[in-house]
Coordinates of C-alpha atoms and ligand atoms in Angstrom, one line a residue:
M508 CA 11.9 -90.3 7.9
D509 CA 11.6 -92.0 4.5
K510 CA 11.1 -90.1 1.3
I511 CA 10.0 -91.1 -2.2
K512 CA 11.9 -89.9 -5.1
I513 CA 10.3 -89.9 -8.6
H514 CA 11.8 -89.2 -12.0
G515 CA 8.7 -88.1 -13.8
G516 CA 7.5 -87.9 -17.4
I517 CA 7.4 -91.6 -18.2
P518 CA 4.0 -92.9 -19.4
L519 CA 3.0 -95.9 -17.2
D520 CA 2.5 -99.2 -19.0
G521 CA 1.7 -102.4 -17.2
K522 CA -0.5 -104.2 -14.8
V523 CA -1.3 -103.5 -11.2
R524 CA -2.9 -106.1 -8.9
I525 CA -5.1 -104.4 -6.3
S526 CA -4.8 -105.3 -2.6
G527 CA -7.5 -105.8 -0.1
A528 CA -9.2 -102.5 1.0
K529 CA -7.8 -100.9 4.1
N530 CA -11.1 -99.2 4.8
A531 CA -12.9 -102.6 4.6
A532 CA -10.3 -104.5 6.6
L533 CA -10.3 -102.1 9.6
P534 CA -14.1 -102.6 10.5
L535 CA -13.8 -106.3 9.7
M536 CA -11.0 -106.6 12.2
A537 CA -13.1 -104.8 14.8
A538 CA -16.0 -107.2 14.1
T539 CA -13.9 -110.0 15.7
L540 CA -14.8 -108.5 19.1
L541 CA -18.4 -109.6 18.5
T542 CA -17.8 -113.3 18.8
D543 CA -15.9 -115.8 21.0
E544 CA -15.2 -118.0 17.9
T545 CA -12.5 -117.3 15.5
L546 CA -12.7 -114.9 12.6
T547 CA -10.4 -115.6 9.7
L548 CA -9.7 -112.6 7.3
K549 CA -8.0 -113.2 4.0
N550 CA -6.6 -110.6 1.6
L551 CA -5.7 -108.3 4.4
P552 CA -3.3 -105.6 3.1
S553 CA 0.1 -105.2 4.7
L554 CA -0.2 -101.6 5.8
A555 CA 0.7 -99.4 8.8
D556 CA -3.0 -99.0 9.7
I557 CA -3.6 -102.7 9.8
T558 CA -0.6 -103.0 12.2
T559 CA -2.1 -100.3 14.4
M560 CA -5.5 -102.1 14.5
T561 CA -3.7 -105.4 15.3
A562 CA -2.0 -103.7 18.2
L563 CA -5.3 -102.2 19.4
L564 CA -7.1 -105.5 19.3
A565 CA -4.1 -107.3 20.9
Q566 CA -4.2 -105.0 23.9
H567 CA -7.9 -105.8 24.3
G568 CA -6.9 -109.4 24.5
V569 CA -7.5 -110.6 21.0
K570 CA -5.1 -113.4 20.0
L571 CA -3.8 -113.4 16.4
T572 CA -2.4 -116.2 14.4
M573 CA -1.0 -116.0 10.8
T574 CA -1.7 -118.8 8.4
D575 CA -0.3 -119.4 4.9
E576 CA -3.6 -120.8 3.7
D577 CA -4.9 -119.2 0.5
G578 CA -2.1 -116.8 0.1
G579 CA -2.1 -115.8 3.8
A580 CA -4.7 -115.0 6.3
L581 CA -5.0 -113.7 9.9
I582 CA -7.1 -115.6 12.4
F583 CA -8.5 -113.5 15.2
D584 CA -9.6 -115.1 18.5
S585 CA -11.5 -112.9 20.9
R586 CA -12.4 -115.5 23.5
H587 CA -10.3 -113.9 26.3
I588 CA -10.9 -110.1 26.2
F589 CA -9.5 -108.6 29.4
N590 CA -9.3 -104.9 28.6
L591 CA -12.2 -102.7 27.4
K592 CA -10.1 -99.6 27.0
A593 CA -8.9 -98.2 23.6
P594 CA -6.0 -95.9 24.7
Y595 CA -5.2 -92.4 23.4
D596 CA -1.8 -93.4 22.2
I597 CA -3.4 -95.8 19.6
V598 CA -6.6 -93.9 18.8
R599 CA -4.6 -90.7 18.1
K600 CA -2.6 -92.6 15.4
M601 CA -5.7 -94.0 13.7
R602 CA -9.3 -92.7 14.0
A603 CA -10.7 -96.0 12.8
S604 CA -9.9 -97.2 16.3
M605 CA -13.3 -95.8 17.2
L606 CA -14.8 -98.9 15.5
V607 CA -14.2 -101.0 18.6
L608 CA -16.7 -98.8 20.6
G609 CA -19.9 -100.4 19.2
P610 CA -18.7 -104.0 19.4
L611 CA -17.3 -103.7 22.9
V612 CA -20.4 -102.1 24.4
A613 CA -22.6 -104.6 22.5
R614 CA -20.7 -107.7 23.7
Y615 CA -19.3 -106.6 27.1
G616 CA -21.7 -103.9 28.1
K617 CA -18.9 -101.4 28.6
A618 CA -16.2 -99.6 26.7
K619 CA -13.7 -96.8 27.3
V620 CA -12.4 -95.3 24.1
S621 CA -10.2 -92.2 23.7
L622 CA -11.8 -89.4 21.7
P623 CA -9.9 -89.2 18.5
G624 CA -9.6 -85.4 18.2
G625 CA -9.2 -83.4 15.0
C626 CA -7.3 -84.4 11.9
A627 CA -5.6 -82.8 8.9
I628 CA -8.6 -83.1 6.7
G629 CA -11.3 -81.8 9.1
T630 CA -12.6 -81.7 12.6
R631 CA -14.2 -85.1 12.2
P632 CA -16.5 -85.3 15.2
V633 CA -17.9 -88.7 16.4
D634 CA -21.2 -87.3 17.7
M635 CA -23.3 -89.5 15.3
H636 CA -21.7 -92.7 16.8
L637 CA -22.5 -91.5 20.3
S638 CA -26.1 -90.3 19.7
A639 CA -26.9 -93.6 17.9
L640 CA -25.6 -95.6 20.9
Q641 CA -27.6 -93.4 23.2
K642 CA -30.7 -94.2 21.2
M643 CA -29.9 -97.8 21.8
G644 CA -30.0 -97.2 25.5
A645 CA -26.3 -96.6 26.2
D646 CA -25.2 -94.3 28.9
I647 CA -22.4 -92.2 27.6
Q648 CA -20.0 -89.9 29.5
I649 CA -17.0 -88.0 28.3
K650 CA -14.3 -87.9 30.9
E651 CA -10.6 -86.8 30.6
G652 CA -10.7 -87.2 26.8
Y653 CA -12.3 -90.6 26.9
I654 CA -15.8 -91.8 25.8
I655 CA -17.1 -94.1 28.6
A656 CA -20.1 -96.0 27.4
Y657 CA -22.3 -98.5 29.3
A658 CA -25.1 -100.7 28.0
P659 CA -28.4 -100.4 29.8
A660 CA -29.2 -102.6 32.8
G661 CA -29.0 -106.2 31.8
G662 CA -25.9 -105.4 29.8
R663 CA -27.5 -105.5 26.4
L664 CA -28.1 -102.6 24.0
R665 CA -31.7 -102.2 22.7
G666 CA -32.7 -102.1 19.1
A667 CA -33.7 -98.6 17.9
D668 CA -34.8 -96.7 14.8
I669 CA -31.9 -94.4 14.0
T670 CA -31.7 -91.8 11.2
F671 CA -28.2 -90.5 10.6
P672 CA -28.4 -86.8 10.0
K673 CA -25.5 -87.1 7.6
V674 CA -24.0 -90.1 5.8
T675 CA -21.2 -91.5 8.0
V676 CA -19.2 -94.5 6.9
G677 CA -17.6 -95.2 10.3
G678 CA -20.8 -94.4 12.2
T679 CA -22.8 -96.8 10.1
E680 CA -20.2 -99.6 10.6
D681 CA -19.9 -99.0 14.3
I682 CA -23.6 -99.0 15.0
L683 CA -24.3 -101.8 12.6
M684 CA -21.9 -104.0 14.5
A685 CA -23.5 -102.9 17.8
A686 CA -26.9 -103.7 16.5
T687 CA -26.1 -107.3 15.6
L688 CA -26.0 -108.2 19.3
A689 CA -28.7 -105.8 20.5
D690 CA -32.0 -106.8 22.0
G691 CA -34.6 -106.4 19.2
Q692 CA -34.6 -104.7 15.8
T693 CA -32.5 -101.7 14.7
I694 CA -33.2 -99.7 11.6
L695 CA -30.3 -97.6 10.3
R696 CA -31.7 -94.9 7.9
N697 CA -29.5 -92.7 5.7
A698 CA -26.8 -95.3 6.3
A699 CA -23.6 -95.3 4.2
C700 CA -23.6 -97.9 1.4
E701 CA -19.9 -97.8 0.4
P702 CA -18.6 -101.2 -0.8
E703 CA -16.6 -101.4 2.4
V704 CA -19.8 -101.2 4.5
T705 CA -21.4 -103.9 2.3
D706 CA -18.3 -106.0 2.8
L707 CA -18.7 -105.7 6.5
V708 CA -22.5 -106.6 6.3
E709 CA -21.6 -109.7 4.2
C710 CA -19.1 -110.8 6.8
L711 CA -21.5 -110.2 9.7
V712 CA -24.2 -112.2 7.9
K713 CA -21.6 -115.1 7.6
M714 CA -21.2 -114.7 11.4
G715 CA -24.9 -115.3 11.9
A716 CA -26.2 -111.7 11.9
D717 CA -29.7 -111.1 10.6
I718 CA -29.4 -108.0 8.3
S719 CA -31.5 -106.9 5.4
G720 CA -31.2 -104.0 3.0
I721 CA -27.7 -104.9 2.0
G722 CA -26.1 -102.3 -0.3
S723 CA -28.9 -99.8 0.4
N724 CA -29.2 -96.7 2.6
T725 CA -31.6 -98.5 5.0
L726 CA -30.2 -101.4 6.9
V727 CA -32.5 -103.5 9.1
I728 CA -30.8 -105.6 11.8
N729 CA -32.6 -108.1 14.0
G730 CA -30.3 -108.5 17.0
T731 CA -29.2 -111.9 18.2
E732 CA -27.7 -113.2 21.4
R733 CA -24.4 -114.4 19.9
L734 CA -22.5 -114.5 16.7
H735 CA -20.2 -117.3 15.5
G736 CA -16.9 -117.4 13.7
A737 CA -16.5 -117.0 9.9
V738 CA -13.9 -116.9 7.1
H739 CA -14.0 -113.8 5.0
R740 CA -12.0 -112.4 2.1
V741 CA -11.6 -108.6 2.2
V742 CA -13.0 -106.7 -0.8
A743 CA -10.5 -105.1 -3.3
D744 CA -9.5 -101.6 -2.6
R745 CA -11.4 -99.3 -5.0
I746 CA -9.5 -96.3 -3.9
E747 CA -6.2 -97.9 -4.7
A748 CA -7.6 -99.0 -8.1
A749 CA -8.8 -95.5 -8.9
S750 CA -5.4 -94.1 -7.8
Y751 CA -3.5 -96.3 -10.3
A752 CA -6.0 -95.6 -13.1
L753 CA -5.5 -91.9 -12.6
A754 CA -1.7 -92.4 -12.5
A755 CA -2.0 -94.0 -16.0
A756 CA -4.1 -91.0 -17.1
A757 CA -1.8 -88.4 -15.6
T758 CA 1.2 -89.9 -17.4
R759 CA -0.7 -90.5 -20.6
G760 CA 0.0 -94.2 -20.2
R761 CA -2.0 -97.4 -20.0
V762 CA -2.5 -99.5 -16.8
E763 CA -4.5 -102.7 -16.4
I764 CA -6.1 -102.8 -13.0
V765 CA -6.4 -106.4 -11.9
G766 CA -8.7 -107.7 -9.1
A767 CA -10.9 -104.6 -8.6
S768 CA -14.5 -104.1 -9.6
L769 CA -15.3 -101.3 -12.1
N770 CA -18.8 -101.3 -10.6
H771 CA -17.4 -99.9 -7.4
L772 CA -15.9 -97.0 -9.3
A773 CA -18.7 -95.9 -11.6
A774 CA -18.4 -92.2 -10.7
V775 CA -14.6 -92.1 -11.1
A776 CA -14.8 -94.0 -14.4
R777 CA -17.5 -91.5 -15.6
A778 CA -15.3 -88.5 -14.8
M779 CA -12.3 -90.0 -16.4
I780 CA -14.2 -90.9 -19.6
D781 CA -15.6 -87.3 -19.6
C782 CA -12.0 -86.1 -19.7
G783 CA -11.2 -88.4 -22.7
V784 CA -9.6 -91.3 -20.9
S785 CA -10.5 -94.7 -22.3
I786 CA -11.8 -97.1 -19.6
T787 CA -12.5 -100.7 -20.6
E788 CA -13.8 -103.4 -18.4
T789 CA -12.0 -106.8 -18.5
E790 CA -12.8 -110.1 -16.9
T791 CA -10.5 -109.4 -13.9
G792 CA -10.9 -105.6 -13.6
F793 CA -10.4 -102.8 -16.1
I794 CA -7.9 -100.9 -18.3
A795 CA -7.3 -97.2 -18.1
D796 CA -5.7 -95.9 -21.3
A797 CA -4.7 -92.3 -22.0
R798 CA -2.1 -92.9 -24.7
D799 CA -2.5 -90.3 -27.5
A800 CA -5.8 -89.2 -25.9
Y801 CA -7.0 -85.6 -26.3
L802 CA -7.7 -84.8 -22.6
I803 CA -9.9 -82.0 -21.3
G804 CA -11.1 -81.0 -17.9
T805 CA -14.3 -81.8 -16.1
D806 CA -16.2 -80.9 -13.0
I807 CA -16.6 -83.3 -10.0
M808 CA -18.2 -83.1 -6.6
T809 CA -17.3 -85.5 -3.8
E810 CA -20.3 -87.3 -2.4
P811 CA -21.2 -90.4 -0.4
Y812 CA -21.2 -93.6 -2.4
P813 CA -22.2 -94.1 -5.2
G814 CA -21.0 -90.5 -5.8
F815 CA -17.4 -89.5 -6.5
P816 CA -15.3 -90.6 -3.5
T817 CA -13.6 -88.0 -1.4
D818 CA -10.7 -90.4 -1.1
V819 CA -10.0 -90.0 -4.8
Q820 CA -10.3 -86.2 -4.9
A821 CA -6.6 -85.4 -4.4
Q822 CA -5.5 -87.8 -7.1
M823 CA -8.2 -86.5 -9.5
T824 CA -7.1 -82.9 -8.8
A825 CA -3.5 -83.8 -9.6
F826 CA -4.6 -85.4 -12.9
L827 CA -6.9 -82.5 -13.8
A828 CA -4.0 -80.1 -13.3
T829 CA -2.3 -81.8 -16.3
V830 CA -5.2 -81.6 -18.8
G831 CA -6.6 -78.9 -21.1
G832 CA -9.3 -76.5 -20.1
A833 CA -10.8 -75.7 -16.7
S834 CA -12.2 -78.0 -14.0
L835 CA -14.2 -77.4 -10.9
V836 CA -13.6 -79.7 -8.0
T837 CA -16.1 -79.4 -5.1
E838 CA -15.4 -81.2 -1.8
S839 CA -18.6 -81.9 0.1
I840 CA -17.5 -84.5 2.7
F841 CA -14.6 -82.9 4.6
E842 CA -14.0 -79.2 5.3
N843 CA -10.3 -79.1 4.8
R844 CA -9.3 -81.5 2.1
F845 CA -7.3 -79.3 -0.3
M846 CA -4.0 -79.4 1.5
H847 CA -2.4 -80.9 -1.6
V848 CA -3.2 -77.9 -3.7
P849 CA -0.4 -75.5 -2.4
E850 CA 2.1 -78.3 -3.0
L851 CA 0.7 -78.9 -6.5
V852 CA 1.0 -75.2 -7.2
R853 CA 4.7 -75.5 -6.2
M854 CA 5.0 -78.0 -9.0
G855 CA 3.6 -75.5 -11.5
A856 CA -0.2 -76.3 -11.3
N857 CA -2.7 -73.5 -11.8
I858 CA -5.3 -74.1 -9.1
T859 CA -7.2 -71.6 -7.0
V860 CA -9.0 -72.8 -3.9
H861 CA -12.3 -71.0 -3.2
A862 CA -12.8 -71.5 0.5
P863 CA -14.3 -73.5 1.9
S864 CA -15.1 -76.2 -0.6
S865 CA -14.1 -75.7 -4.2
A866 CA -11.0 -75.5 -6.4
I867 CA -10.7 -74.2 -9.9
I868 CA -8.1 -75.9 -11.9
R869 CA -6.7 -74.6 -15.2
G870 CA -4.6 -77.3 -16.9
V871 CA -1.0 -76.6 -17.6
Q872 CA 1.2 -78.0 -20.4
K873 CA 3.6 -79.7 -17.9
L874 CA 4.1 -79.9 -14.2
S875 CA 7.7 -79.6 -13.0
G876 CA 9.3 -81.8 -10.3
A877 CA 9.8 -80.3 -6.8
E878 CA 10.3 -81.3 -3.2
V879 CA 6.8 -81.6 -1.6
M880 CA 5.1 -82.9 1.4
A881 CA 1.5 -83.7 2.3
T882 CA -0.6 -83.9 5.4
D883 CA -2.6 -87.0 4.7
L884 CA -2.7 -90.2 2.8
R885 CA -4.7 -89.4 -0.3
A886 CA -3.0 -85.9 -0.6
S887 CA 0.3 -87.7 -0.6
M888 CA -0.9 -90.0 -3.4
G889 CA -2.0 -86.9 -5.4
L890 CA 1.5 -85.6 -5.1
V891 CA 2.9 -89.0 -6.2
L892 CA 0.7 -88.8 -9.3
A893 CA 1.8 -85.3 -10.0
G894 CA 5.5 -86.4 -9.6
L895 CA 4.9 -89.2 -12.1
A896 CA 3.5 -86.8 -14.6
A897 CA 6.0 -84.0 -14.0
E898 CA 9.2 -83.2 -15.8
G899 CA 12.2 -83.7 -13.6
T900 CA 12.6 -85.1 -10.1
T901 CA 9.9 -84.9 -7.3
T902 CA 10.7 -85.8 -3.7
V903 CA 7.6 -86.6 -1.6
N904 CA 8.3 -86.3 2.1
R905 CA 6.5 -87.9 5.0
V906 CA 6.1 -91.3 3.3
Y907 CA 4.5 -92.7 6.4
H908 CA 1.2 -91.3 5.2
L909 CA 1.5 -93.4 2.0
D910 CA 2.5 -96.5 4.1
R911 CA -0.9 -96.2 5.8
G912 CA -2.8 -97.0 2.7
Y913 CA -0.8 -98.1 -0.4
E914 CA 0.7 -101.6 -0.2
H915 CA 3.9 -102.1 -2.2
L916 CA 3.5 -98.7 -3.8
E917 CA 7.0 -98.4 -5.3
E918 CA 7.0 -102.0 -6.5
K919 CA 3.6 -101.6 -8.2
L920 CA 4.6 -98.4 -10.0
T921 CA 8.1 -99.7 -10.9
A922 CA 6.4 -102.7 -12.6
C923 CA 4.6 -100.2 -14.8
G924 CA 7.9 -98.5 -15.8
A925 CA 7.9 -95.7 -13.3
Q926 CA 11.2 -94.5 -12.0
I927 CA 10.5 -94.3 -8.3
E928 CA 12.6 -95.2 -5.2
R929 CA 12.3 -94.9 -1.5
I930 CA 15.1 -93.2 0.3
S931 CA 15.4 -94.2 3.9
E932 CA 16.7 -91.6 6.3
E933 CA 17.4 -91.8 10.0
Ligands
LIG1384 C1 -14.2 -93.1 6.3 O1 -13.9 -92.2 7.4 C2 -12.9 -93.5 5.7 N1 -12.1 -94.1 6.7 C3 -12.2 -92.2 5.1 O2 -11.1 -92.6 4.5 C4 -13.2 -91.6 4.1 O3 -12.6 -90.4 3.6 C5 -14.5 -91.3 4.8 O4 -15.1 -92.5 5.4 C6 -15.6 -90.7 3.8 O5 -15.8 -91.6 2.7 C7 -12.3 -95.4 7.0 O6 -13.1 -96.1 6.4 C8 -11.3 -96.0 8.0 P1 -17.4 -90.4 7.9 P2 -15.0 -91.9 8.5 O7 -17.9 -90.8 9.2 O8 -15.9 -93.0 8.7 C9 -18.8 -86.2 9.5 C10 -8.8 -92.5 3.9 O9 -8.1 -91.7 3.3 N2 -19.1 -86.9 10.8 O10 -18.1 -91.0 6.7 O11 -14.3 -91.2 9.6 C11 -17.3 -86.2 9.2 O12 -16.6 -85.2 9.9 C12 -9.8 -92.1 4.9 O13 -8.7 -93.7 3.7 C13 -19.7 -86.2 11.8 O14 -20.0 -85.0 11.7 O15 -15.8 -90.7 7.7 C14 -17.3 -86.0 7.7 O16 -17.4 -84.6 7.4 C15 -9.7 -90.6 5.2 N3 -20.0 -86.8 12.9 C16 -18.5 -86.8 7.3 O17 -19.3 -86.9 8.5 C17 -19.8 -88.2 13.1 O18 -20.1 -88.7 14.2 C18 -18.2 -88.2 6.8 O19 -17.4 -88.9 7.7 C19 -19.1 -88.9 12.1 C20 -18.8 -88.2 10.9

């Protein structure tokens, strides 16, 4: 298994070009199942999760072609779908596989998708996806670990008025896609409005879907009998952008983020500015600068967009561990998302987790390098940030987590002066 070795304590200085967002790309790829024309996606990141989604779609019968056009794109062709089953072996690797459920039932009237099971950051049930589909007339059975869903007689889901009891990104995306081909109008209330959801809405509209309320918590979808093909560019990854901005801050350096929108990161920018980091918008992104800054802690709480993203909590926690004063971090989205804390403590951080949902951080003068491992993607990135800030050498194990969400991680950090290398082991 590969490891990442970091010689820390070097302030980052340079530019990072942000890749396409993994969490936008995955639902966009699932949307190909809604049409028998081709969907061309540009700016897809090269990541393990994208490979997993490609494998899932291919086993359903989607044909994929690469083109060099506009810096590279993938063309998805769902004309000949022959298999409506998403098998356990793929779904257990990546929960976003659930996103094929809505499109398959909507277009083919049937789907069999493995239940994803729990995950390192929480139990992560899928009940809201299922109850929304039931409201749209689907018959849903759970058998031998699989969700088996049938559209009502006639093979078409029916529009419905659905209020999600809790904001769910994947649930909103899944049901939004299903609703585009349903009979009649669907209203999704308390819908997620993350930029990745909006990117999906924009692509569906290009495919001929009738959706209003874009970017808000209420989406109104008038179902149509068929969608057509489209060409779409995946939105930039705001979580990747925030991660590099926080890496600049944690190392007391300066990084120019190119290609990401500061608008998508208002809550993160606000928290960093509160701590004393300078954030300046540029024509192509923004600059995070913490050189010679007097930094002090702040309190954050993770919330659905536009609140502070849970996917940046681990990286923010690692940064806060290095600044003066105390900070309170409250995680309100997932019940078990402090798995990075014990590892940060091994690096000299002073953090106490108050179960179930908060952590008190008292900044320390310096973290020290250590051998660490994390249980999920963002926790791993938190440890990379801590390693970049720490004195000495940090080895981050289980790099496969990072490979799920950070394209060209070592190259991007090396270009900013970091001493970081991947060590491949059998
Ligand atoms: C998406 O996961 C992201 N994944 C996650 O990013 C992100 O952390 C999360 O949204 C929250 O922003 C992708 O977009 C592929 P949810 P998702 O449904 O859709 C509960 C990363 O690191 N819930 O918004 O699975 C759930 O347990 C990943 O890139 C139910 O109770 O998250 C959680 O507590 C990790 N029932 C909350 O809602 C349901 O049916 C929000 O989950 C669905 C969700």
